[in-house]
PDB file of C-alpha atoms in Angstrom:
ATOM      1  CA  UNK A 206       0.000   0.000   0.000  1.00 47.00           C
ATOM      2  CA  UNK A 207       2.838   2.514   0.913  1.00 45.00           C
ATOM      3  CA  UNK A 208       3.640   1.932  -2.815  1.00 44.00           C
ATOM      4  CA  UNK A 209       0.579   3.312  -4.260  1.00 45.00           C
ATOM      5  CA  UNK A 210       1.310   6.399  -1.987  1.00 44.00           C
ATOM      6  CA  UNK A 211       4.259   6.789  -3.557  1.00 43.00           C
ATOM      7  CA  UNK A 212       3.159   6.931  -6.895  1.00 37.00           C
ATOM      8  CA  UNK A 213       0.034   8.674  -6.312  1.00 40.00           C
ATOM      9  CA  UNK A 214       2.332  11.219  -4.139  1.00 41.00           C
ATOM     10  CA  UNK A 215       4.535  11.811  -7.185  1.00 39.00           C
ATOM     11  CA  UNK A 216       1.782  13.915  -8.755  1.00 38.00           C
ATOM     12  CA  UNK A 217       0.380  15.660  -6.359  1.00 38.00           C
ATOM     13  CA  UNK A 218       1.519  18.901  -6.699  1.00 38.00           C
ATOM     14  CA  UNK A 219       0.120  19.394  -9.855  1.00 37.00           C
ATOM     15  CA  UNK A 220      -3.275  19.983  -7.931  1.00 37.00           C
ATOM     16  CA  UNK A 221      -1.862  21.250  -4.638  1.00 39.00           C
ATOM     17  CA  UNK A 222      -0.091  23.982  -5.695  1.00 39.00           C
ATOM     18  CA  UNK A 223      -1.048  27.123  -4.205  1.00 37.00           C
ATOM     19  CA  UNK A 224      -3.661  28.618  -5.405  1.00 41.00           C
ATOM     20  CA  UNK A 225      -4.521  32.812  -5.804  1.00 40.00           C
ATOM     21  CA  UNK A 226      -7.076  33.685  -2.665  1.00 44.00           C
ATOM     22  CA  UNK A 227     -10.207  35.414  -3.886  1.00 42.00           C
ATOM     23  CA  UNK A 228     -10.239  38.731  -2.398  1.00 44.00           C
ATOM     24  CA  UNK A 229     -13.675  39.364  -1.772  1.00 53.00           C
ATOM     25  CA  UNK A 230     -15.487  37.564   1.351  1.00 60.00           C
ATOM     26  CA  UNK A 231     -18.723  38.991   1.919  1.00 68.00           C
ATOM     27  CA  UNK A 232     -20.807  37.900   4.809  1.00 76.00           C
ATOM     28  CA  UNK A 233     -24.272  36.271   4.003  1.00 75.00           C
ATOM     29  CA  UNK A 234     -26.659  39.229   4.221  1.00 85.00           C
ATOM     30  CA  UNK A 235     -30.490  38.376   4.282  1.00 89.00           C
ATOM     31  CA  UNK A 236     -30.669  38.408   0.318  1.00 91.00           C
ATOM     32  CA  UNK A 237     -27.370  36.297  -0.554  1.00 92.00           C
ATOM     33  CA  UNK A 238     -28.879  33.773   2.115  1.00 92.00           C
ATOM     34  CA  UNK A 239     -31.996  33.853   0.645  1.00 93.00           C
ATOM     35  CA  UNK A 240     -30.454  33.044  -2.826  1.00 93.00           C
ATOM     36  CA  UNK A 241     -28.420  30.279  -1.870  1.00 94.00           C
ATOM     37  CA  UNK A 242     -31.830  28.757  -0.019  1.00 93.00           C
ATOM     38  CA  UNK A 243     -33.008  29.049  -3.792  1.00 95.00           C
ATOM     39  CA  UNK A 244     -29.905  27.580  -5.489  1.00 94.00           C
ATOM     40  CA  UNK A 245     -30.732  24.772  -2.795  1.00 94.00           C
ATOM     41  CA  UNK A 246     -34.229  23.849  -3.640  1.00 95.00           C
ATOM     42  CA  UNK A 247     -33.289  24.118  -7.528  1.00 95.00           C
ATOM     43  CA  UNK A 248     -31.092  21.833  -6.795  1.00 95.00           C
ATOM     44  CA  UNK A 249     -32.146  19.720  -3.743  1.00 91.00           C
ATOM     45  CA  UNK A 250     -32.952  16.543  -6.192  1.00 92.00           C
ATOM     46  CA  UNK A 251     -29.947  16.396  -8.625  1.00 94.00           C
ATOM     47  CA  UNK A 252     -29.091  13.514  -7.461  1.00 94.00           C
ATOM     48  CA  UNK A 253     -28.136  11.652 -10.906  1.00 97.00           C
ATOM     49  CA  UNK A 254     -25.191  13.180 -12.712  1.00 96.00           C
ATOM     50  CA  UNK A 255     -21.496  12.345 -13.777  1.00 97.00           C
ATOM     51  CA  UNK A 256     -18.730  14.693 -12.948  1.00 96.00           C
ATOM     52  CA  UNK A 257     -15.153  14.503 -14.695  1.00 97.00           C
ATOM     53  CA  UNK A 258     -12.309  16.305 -13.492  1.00 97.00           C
ATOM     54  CA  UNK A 259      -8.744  15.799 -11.668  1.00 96.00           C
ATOM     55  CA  UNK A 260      -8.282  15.338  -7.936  1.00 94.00           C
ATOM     56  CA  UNK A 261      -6.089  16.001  -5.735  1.00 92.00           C
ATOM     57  CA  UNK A 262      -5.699  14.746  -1.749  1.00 90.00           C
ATOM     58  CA  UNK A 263      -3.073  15.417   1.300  1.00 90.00           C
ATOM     59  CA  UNK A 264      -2.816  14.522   4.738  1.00 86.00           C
ATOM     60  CA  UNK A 265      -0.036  16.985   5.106  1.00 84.00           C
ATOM     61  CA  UNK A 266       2.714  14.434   4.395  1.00 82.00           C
ATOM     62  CA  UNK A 267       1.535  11.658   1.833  1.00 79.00           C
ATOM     63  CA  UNK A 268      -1.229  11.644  -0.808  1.00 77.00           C
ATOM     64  CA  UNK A 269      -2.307  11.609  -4.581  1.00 82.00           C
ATOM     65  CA  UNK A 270      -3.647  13.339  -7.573  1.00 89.00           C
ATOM     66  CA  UNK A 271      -5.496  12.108 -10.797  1.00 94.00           C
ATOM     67  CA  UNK A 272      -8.347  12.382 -13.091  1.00 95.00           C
ATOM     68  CA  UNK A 273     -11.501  10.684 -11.894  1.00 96.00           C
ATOM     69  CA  UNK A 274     -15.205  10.207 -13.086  1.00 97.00           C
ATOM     70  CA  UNK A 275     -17.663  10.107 -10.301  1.00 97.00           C
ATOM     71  CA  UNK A 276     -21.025   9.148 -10.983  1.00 98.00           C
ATOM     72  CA  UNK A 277     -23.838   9.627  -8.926  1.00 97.00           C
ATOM     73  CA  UNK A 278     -27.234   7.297  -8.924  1.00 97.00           C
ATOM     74  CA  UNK A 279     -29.606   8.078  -6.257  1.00 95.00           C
ATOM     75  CA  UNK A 280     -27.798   6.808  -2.812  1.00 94.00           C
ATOM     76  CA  UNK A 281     -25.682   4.835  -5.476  1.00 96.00           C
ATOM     77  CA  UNK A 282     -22.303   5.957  -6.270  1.00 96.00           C
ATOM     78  CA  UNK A 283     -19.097   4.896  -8.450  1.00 97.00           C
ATOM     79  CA  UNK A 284     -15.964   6.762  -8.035  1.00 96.00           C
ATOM     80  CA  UNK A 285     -13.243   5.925 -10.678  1.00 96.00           C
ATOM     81  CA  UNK A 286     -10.138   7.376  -9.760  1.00 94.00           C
ATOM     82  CA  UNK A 287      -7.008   7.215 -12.464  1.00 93.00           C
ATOM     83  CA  UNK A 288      -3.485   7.883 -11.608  1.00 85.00           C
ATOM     84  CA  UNK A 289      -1.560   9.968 -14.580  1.00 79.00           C
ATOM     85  CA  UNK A 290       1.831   8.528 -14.390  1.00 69.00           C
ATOM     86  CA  UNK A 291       1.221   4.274 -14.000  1.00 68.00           C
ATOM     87  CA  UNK A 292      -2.084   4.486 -15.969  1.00 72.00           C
ATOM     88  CA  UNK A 293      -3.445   2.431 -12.856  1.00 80.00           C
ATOM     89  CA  UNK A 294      -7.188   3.198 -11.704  1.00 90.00           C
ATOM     90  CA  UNK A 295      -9.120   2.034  -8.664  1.00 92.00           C
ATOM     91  CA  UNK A 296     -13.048   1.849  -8.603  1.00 96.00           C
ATOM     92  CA  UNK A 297     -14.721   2.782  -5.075  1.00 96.00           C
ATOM     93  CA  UNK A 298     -18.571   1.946  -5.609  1.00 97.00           C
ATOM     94  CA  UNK A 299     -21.568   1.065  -3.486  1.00 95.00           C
ATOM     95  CA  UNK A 300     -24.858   2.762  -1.638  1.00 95.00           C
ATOM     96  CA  UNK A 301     -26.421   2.273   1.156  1.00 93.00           C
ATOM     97  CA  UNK A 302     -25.549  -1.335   1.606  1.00 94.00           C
ATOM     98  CA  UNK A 303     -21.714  -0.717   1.951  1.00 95.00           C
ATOM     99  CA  UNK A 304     -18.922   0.304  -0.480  1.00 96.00           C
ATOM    100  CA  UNK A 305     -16.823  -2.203  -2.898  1.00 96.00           C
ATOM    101  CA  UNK A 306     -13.188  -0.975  -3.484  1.00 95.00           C
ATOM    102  CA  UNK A 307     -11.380  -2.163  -6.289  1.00 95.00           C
ATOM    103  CA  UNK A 308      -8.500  -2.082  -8.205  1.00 92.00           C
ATOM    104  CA  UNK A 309      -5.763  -1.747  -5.777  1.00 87.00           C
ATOM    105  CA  UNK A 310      -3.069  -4.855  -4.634  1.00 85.00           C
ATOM    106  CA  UNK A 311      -4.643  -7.323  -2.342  1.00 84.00           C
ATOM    107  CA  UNK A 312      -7.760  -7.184  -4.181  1.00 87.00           C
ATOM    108  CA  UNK A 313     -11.439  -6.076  -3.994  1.00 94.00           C
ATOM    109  CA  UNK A 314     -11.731  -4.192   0.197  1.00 94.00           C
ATOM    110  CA  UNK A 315     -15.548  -3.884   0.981  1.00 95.00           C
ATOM    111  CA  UNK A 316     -17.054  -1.877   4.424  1.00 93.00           C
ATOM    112  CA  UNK A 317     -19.763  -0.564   5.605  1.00 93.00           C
ATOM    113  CA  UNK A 318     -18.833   2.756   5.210  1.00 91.00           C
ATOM    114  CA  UNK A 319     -16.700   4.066   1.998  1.00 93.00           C
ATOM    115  CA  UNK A 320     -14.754   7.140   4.020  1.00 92.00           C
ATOM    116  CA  UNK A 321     -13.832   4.355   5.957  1.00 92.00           C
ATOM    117  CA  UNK A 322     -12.757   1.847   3.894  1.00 92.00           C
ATOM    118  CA  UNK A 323     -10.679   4.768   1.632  1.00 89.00           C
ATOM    119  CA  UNK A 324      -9.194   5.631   5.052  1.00 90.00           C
ATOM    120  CA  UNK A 325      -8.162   2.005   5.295  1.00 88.00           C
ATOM    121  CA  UNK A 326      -6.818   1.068   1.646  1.00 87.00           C
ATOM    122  CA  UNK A 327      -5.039   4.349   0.789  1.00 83.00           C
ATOM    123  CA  UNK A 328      -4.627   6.500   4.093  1.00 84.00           C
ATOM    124  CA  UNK A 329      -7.140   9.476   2.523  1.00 84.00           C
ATOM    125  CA  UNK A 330      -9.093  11.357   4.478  1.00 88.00           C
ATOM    126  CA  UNK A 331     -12.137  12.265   1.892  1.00 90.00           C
ATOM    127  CA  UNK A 332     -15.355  13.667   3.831  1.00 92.00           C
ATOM    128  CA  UNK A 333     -17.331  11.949   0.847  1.00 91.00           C
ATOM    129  CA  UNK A 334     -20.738  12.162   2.469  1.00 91.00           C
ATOM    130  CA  UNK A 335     -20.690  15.879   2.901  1.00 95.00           C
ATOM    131  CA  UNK A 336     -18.584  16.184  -0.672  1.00 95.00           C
ATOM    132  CA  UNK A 337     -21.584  14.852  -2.182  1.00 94.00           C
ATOM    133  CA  UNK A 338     -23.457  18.462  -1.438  1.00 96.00           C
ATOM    134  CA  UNK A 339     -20.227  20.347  -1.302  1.00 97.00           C
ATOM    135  CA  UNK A 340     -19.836  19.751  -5.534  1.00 96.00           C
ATOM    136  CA  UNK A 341     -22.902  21.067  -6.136  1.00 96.00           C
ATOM    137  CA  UNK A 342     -22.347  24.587  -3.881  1.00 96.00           C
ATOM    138  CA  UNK A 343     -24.856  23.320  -1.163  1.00 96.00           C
ATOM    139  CA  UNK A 344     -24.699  22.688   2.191  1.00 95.00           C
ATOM    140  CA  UNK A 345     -24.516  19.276   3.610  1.00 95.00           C
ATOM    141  CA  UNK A 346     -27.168  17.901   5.874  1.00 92.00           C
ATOM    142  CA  UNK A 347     -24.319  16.864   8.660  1.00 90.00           C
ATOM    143  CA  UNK A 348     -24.727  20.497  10.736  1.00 90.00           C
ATOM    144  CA  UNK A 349     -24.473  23.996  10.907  1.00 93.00           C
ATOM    145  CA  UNK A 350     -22.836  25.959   8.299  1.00 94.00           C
ATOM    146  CA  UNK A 351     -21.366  28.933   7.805  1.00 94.00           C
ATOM    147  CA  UNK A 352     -21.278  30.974   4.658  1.00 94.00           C
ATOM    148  CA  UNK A 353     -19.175  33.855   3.050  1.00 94.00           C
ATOM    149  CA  UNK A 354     -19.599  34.994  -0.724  1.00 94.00           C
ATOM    150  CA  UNK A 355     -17.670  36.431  -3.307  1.00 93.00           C
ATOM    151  CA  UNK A 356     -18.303  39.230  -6.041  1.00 90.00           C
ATOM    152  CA  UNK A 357     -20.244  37.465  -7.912  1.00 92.00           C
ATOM    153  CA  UNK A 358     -22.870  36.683  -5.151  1.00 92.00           C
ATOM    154  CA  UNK A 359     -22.206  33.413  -5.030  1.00 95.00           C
ATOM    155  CA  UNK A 360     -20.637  31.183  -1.817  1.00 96.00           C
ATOM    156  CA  UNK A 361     -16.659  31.816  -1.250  1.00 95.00           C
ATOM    157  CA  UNK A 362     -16.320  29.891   1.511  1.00 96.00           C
ATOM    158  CA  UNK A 363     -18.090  27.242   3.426  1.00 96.00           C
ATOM    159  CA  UNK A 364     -17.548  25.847   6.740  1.00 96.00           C
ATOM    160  CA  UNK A 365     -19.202  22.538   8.101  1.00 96.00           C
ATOM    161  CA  UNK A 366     -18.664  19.778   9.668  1.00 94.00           C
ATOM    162  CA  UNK A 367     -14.753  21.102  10.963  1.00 95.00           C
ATOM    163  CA  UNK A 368     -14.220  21.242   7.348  1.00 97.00           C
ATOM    164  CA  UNK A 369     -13.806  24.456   5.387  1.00 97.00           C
ATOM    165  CA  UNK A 370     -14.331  24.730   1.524  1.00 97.00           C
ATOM    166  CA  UNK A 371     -12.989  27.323  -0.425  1.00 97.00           C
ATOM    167  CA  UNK A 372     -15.346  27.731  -3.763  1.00 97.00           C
ATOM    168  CA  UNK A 373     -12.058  29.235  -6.318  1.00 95.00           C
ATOM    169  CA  UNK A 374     -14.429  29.333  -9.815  1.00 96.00           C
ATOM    170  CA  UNK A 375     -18.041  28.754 -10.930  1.00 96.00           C
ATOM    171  CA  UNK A 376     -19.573  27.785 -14.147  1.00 96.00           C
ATOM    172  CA  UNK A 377     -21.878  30.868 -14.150  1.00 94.00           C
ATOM    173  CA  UNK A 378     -23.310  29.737 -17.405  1.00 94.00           C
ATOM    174  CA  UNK A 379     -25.083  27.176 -16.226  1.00 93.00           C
ATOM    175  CA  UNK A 380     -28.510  27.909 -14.323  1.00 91.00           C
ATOM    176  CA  UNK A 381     -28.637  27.563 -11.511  1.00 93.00           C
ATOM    177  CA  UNK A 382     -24.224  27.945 -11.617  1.00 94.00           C
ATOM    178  CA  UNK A 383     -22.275  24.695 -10.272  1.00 96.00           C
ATOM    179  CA  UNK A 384     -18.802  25.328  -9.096  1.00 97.00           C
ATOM    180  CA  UNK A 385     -16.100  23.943 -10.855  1.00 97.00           C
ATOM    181  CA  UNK A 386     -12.776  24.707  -8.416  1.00 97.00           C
ATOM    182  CA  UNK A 387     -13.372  23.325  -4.849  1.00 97.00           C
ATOM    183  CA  UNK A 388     -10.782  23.235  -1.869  1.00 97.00           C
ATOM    184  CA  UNK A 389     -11.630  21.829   0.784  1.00 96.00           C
ATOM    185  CA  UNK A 390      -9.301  21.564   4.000  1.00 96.00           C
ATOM    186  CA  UNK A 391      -9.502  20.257   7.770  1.00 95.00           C
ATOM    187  CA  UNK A 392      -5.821  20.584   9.151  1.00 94.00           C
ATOM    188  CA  UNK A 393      -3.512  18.286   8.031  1.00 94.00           C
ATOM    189  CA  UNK A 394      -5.804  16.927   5.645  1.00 93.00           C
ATOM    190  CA  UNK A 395      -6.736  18.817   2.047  1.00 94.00           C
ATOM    191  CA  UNK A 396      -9.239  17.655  -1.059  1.00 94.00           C
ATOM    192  CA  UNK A 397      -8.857  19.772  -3.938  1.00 95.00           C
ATOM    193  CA  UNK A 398     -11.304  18.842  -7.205  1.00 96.00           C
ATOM    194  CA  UNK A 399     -10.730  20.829 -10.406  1.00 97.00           C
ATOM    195  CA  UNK A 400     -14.222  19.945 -12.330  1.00 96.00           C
ATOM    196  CA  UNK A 401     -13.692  19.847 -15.987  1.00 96.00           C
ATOM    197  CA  UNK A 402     -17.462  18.451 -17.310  1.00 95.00           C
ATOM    198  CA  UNK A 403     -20.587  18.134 -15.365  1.00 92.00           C
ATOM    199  CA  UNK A 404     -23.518  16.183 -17.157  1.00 94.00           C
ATOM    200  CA  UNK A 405     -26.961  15.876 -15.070  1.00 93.00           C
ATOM    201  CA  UNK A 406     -29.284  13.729 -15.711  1.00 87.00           C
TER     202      UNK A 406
END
């Protein structure tokens, strides 16, 4: 296992790299608030859509970057995550009856819960339940949330859950817009997700 680290770590900085801060944090006044709580309910049952894009994940030391496709069913989910530099993939999948990991040395992994079982295989700390939301600019159903926005009236930052994710770009074109840069980071750990095609069903 330490040996996909290392060749997952080899990439990494080509999606860790430090990115420009926006500038403009605005807190959530009664009207921003009340047009996120609109984006929300637009978007409160897309539920079946595919995402492409690269990812990258730290827990301050070790961790990887990729392309992925991530394809969301209902509560059903598969996550196929493709290292650039061995060609090598890995397939997390599953729903409310557990998650199936596959792909890596050792064989297939399966548990009860897939945060767990990524924990387990590959050492990442990915708040996937929450993520779920957090692609789509919404807040989770795990807690309170806090919310800042940027220029263009749309959420800068998030915090939930002891996580906080930084929002970096939005496809504005779409309605209602999707974001398509997200950070997210919880001390040592980091998820970055650079979203290059969104297709909902």
């Amino acid at each position: 296992m330490k040996r996909h680290r290392r060749l997952l770590a080899a990439a990494l900085p080509l999606l860790l790299a430090a990115c420009a801060p926006q500038l403009v944090r605005i807190k959530g006044d009664a009207g921003l608030l009340n047009a996120q709580v609109a984006r929300e309910q637009a978007l409160a049952h897309t539920d079946h859509w595919t995402l492409e894009g690269r990812l990258g994940v730290s827990d301050g030391r070790d961790g990887g970057s990729g392309g992925f496709t991530w394809t969301q069913d209902g509560d059903h989910y598969r996550f196929v995550f493709r290292t650039p530099i061995t060609g090598r993939s890995f397939e997390l999948s599953g729903g409310p009856d557990g998650a199936l990991l596959q792909g890596l040395d050792g064989g297939p992994l399966q548990g009860a819960d897939a945060e767990a079982l990524m924990r387990r295989a590959l050492g990442w700390e990915v708040p996937l339940h929450d993520l779920r939301a957090w692609v789509l600019g919404l807040r989770a159903d795990s807690g309170p949330a806090e919310l800042a926005f940027g220029d263009n009236r749309l959420p800068s930052l998030l915090t939930q859950d002891g996580w906080t994710v930084d929002y970096r770009a939005w496809d504005t074109a779409r309605q209602p817009p999707l974001p398509t840069t997200i950070f997210a980071s919880q001390p040592p750990y980091k998820v970055r997700l650079s979203v290059e095609n969104w297709t909902i069903r």
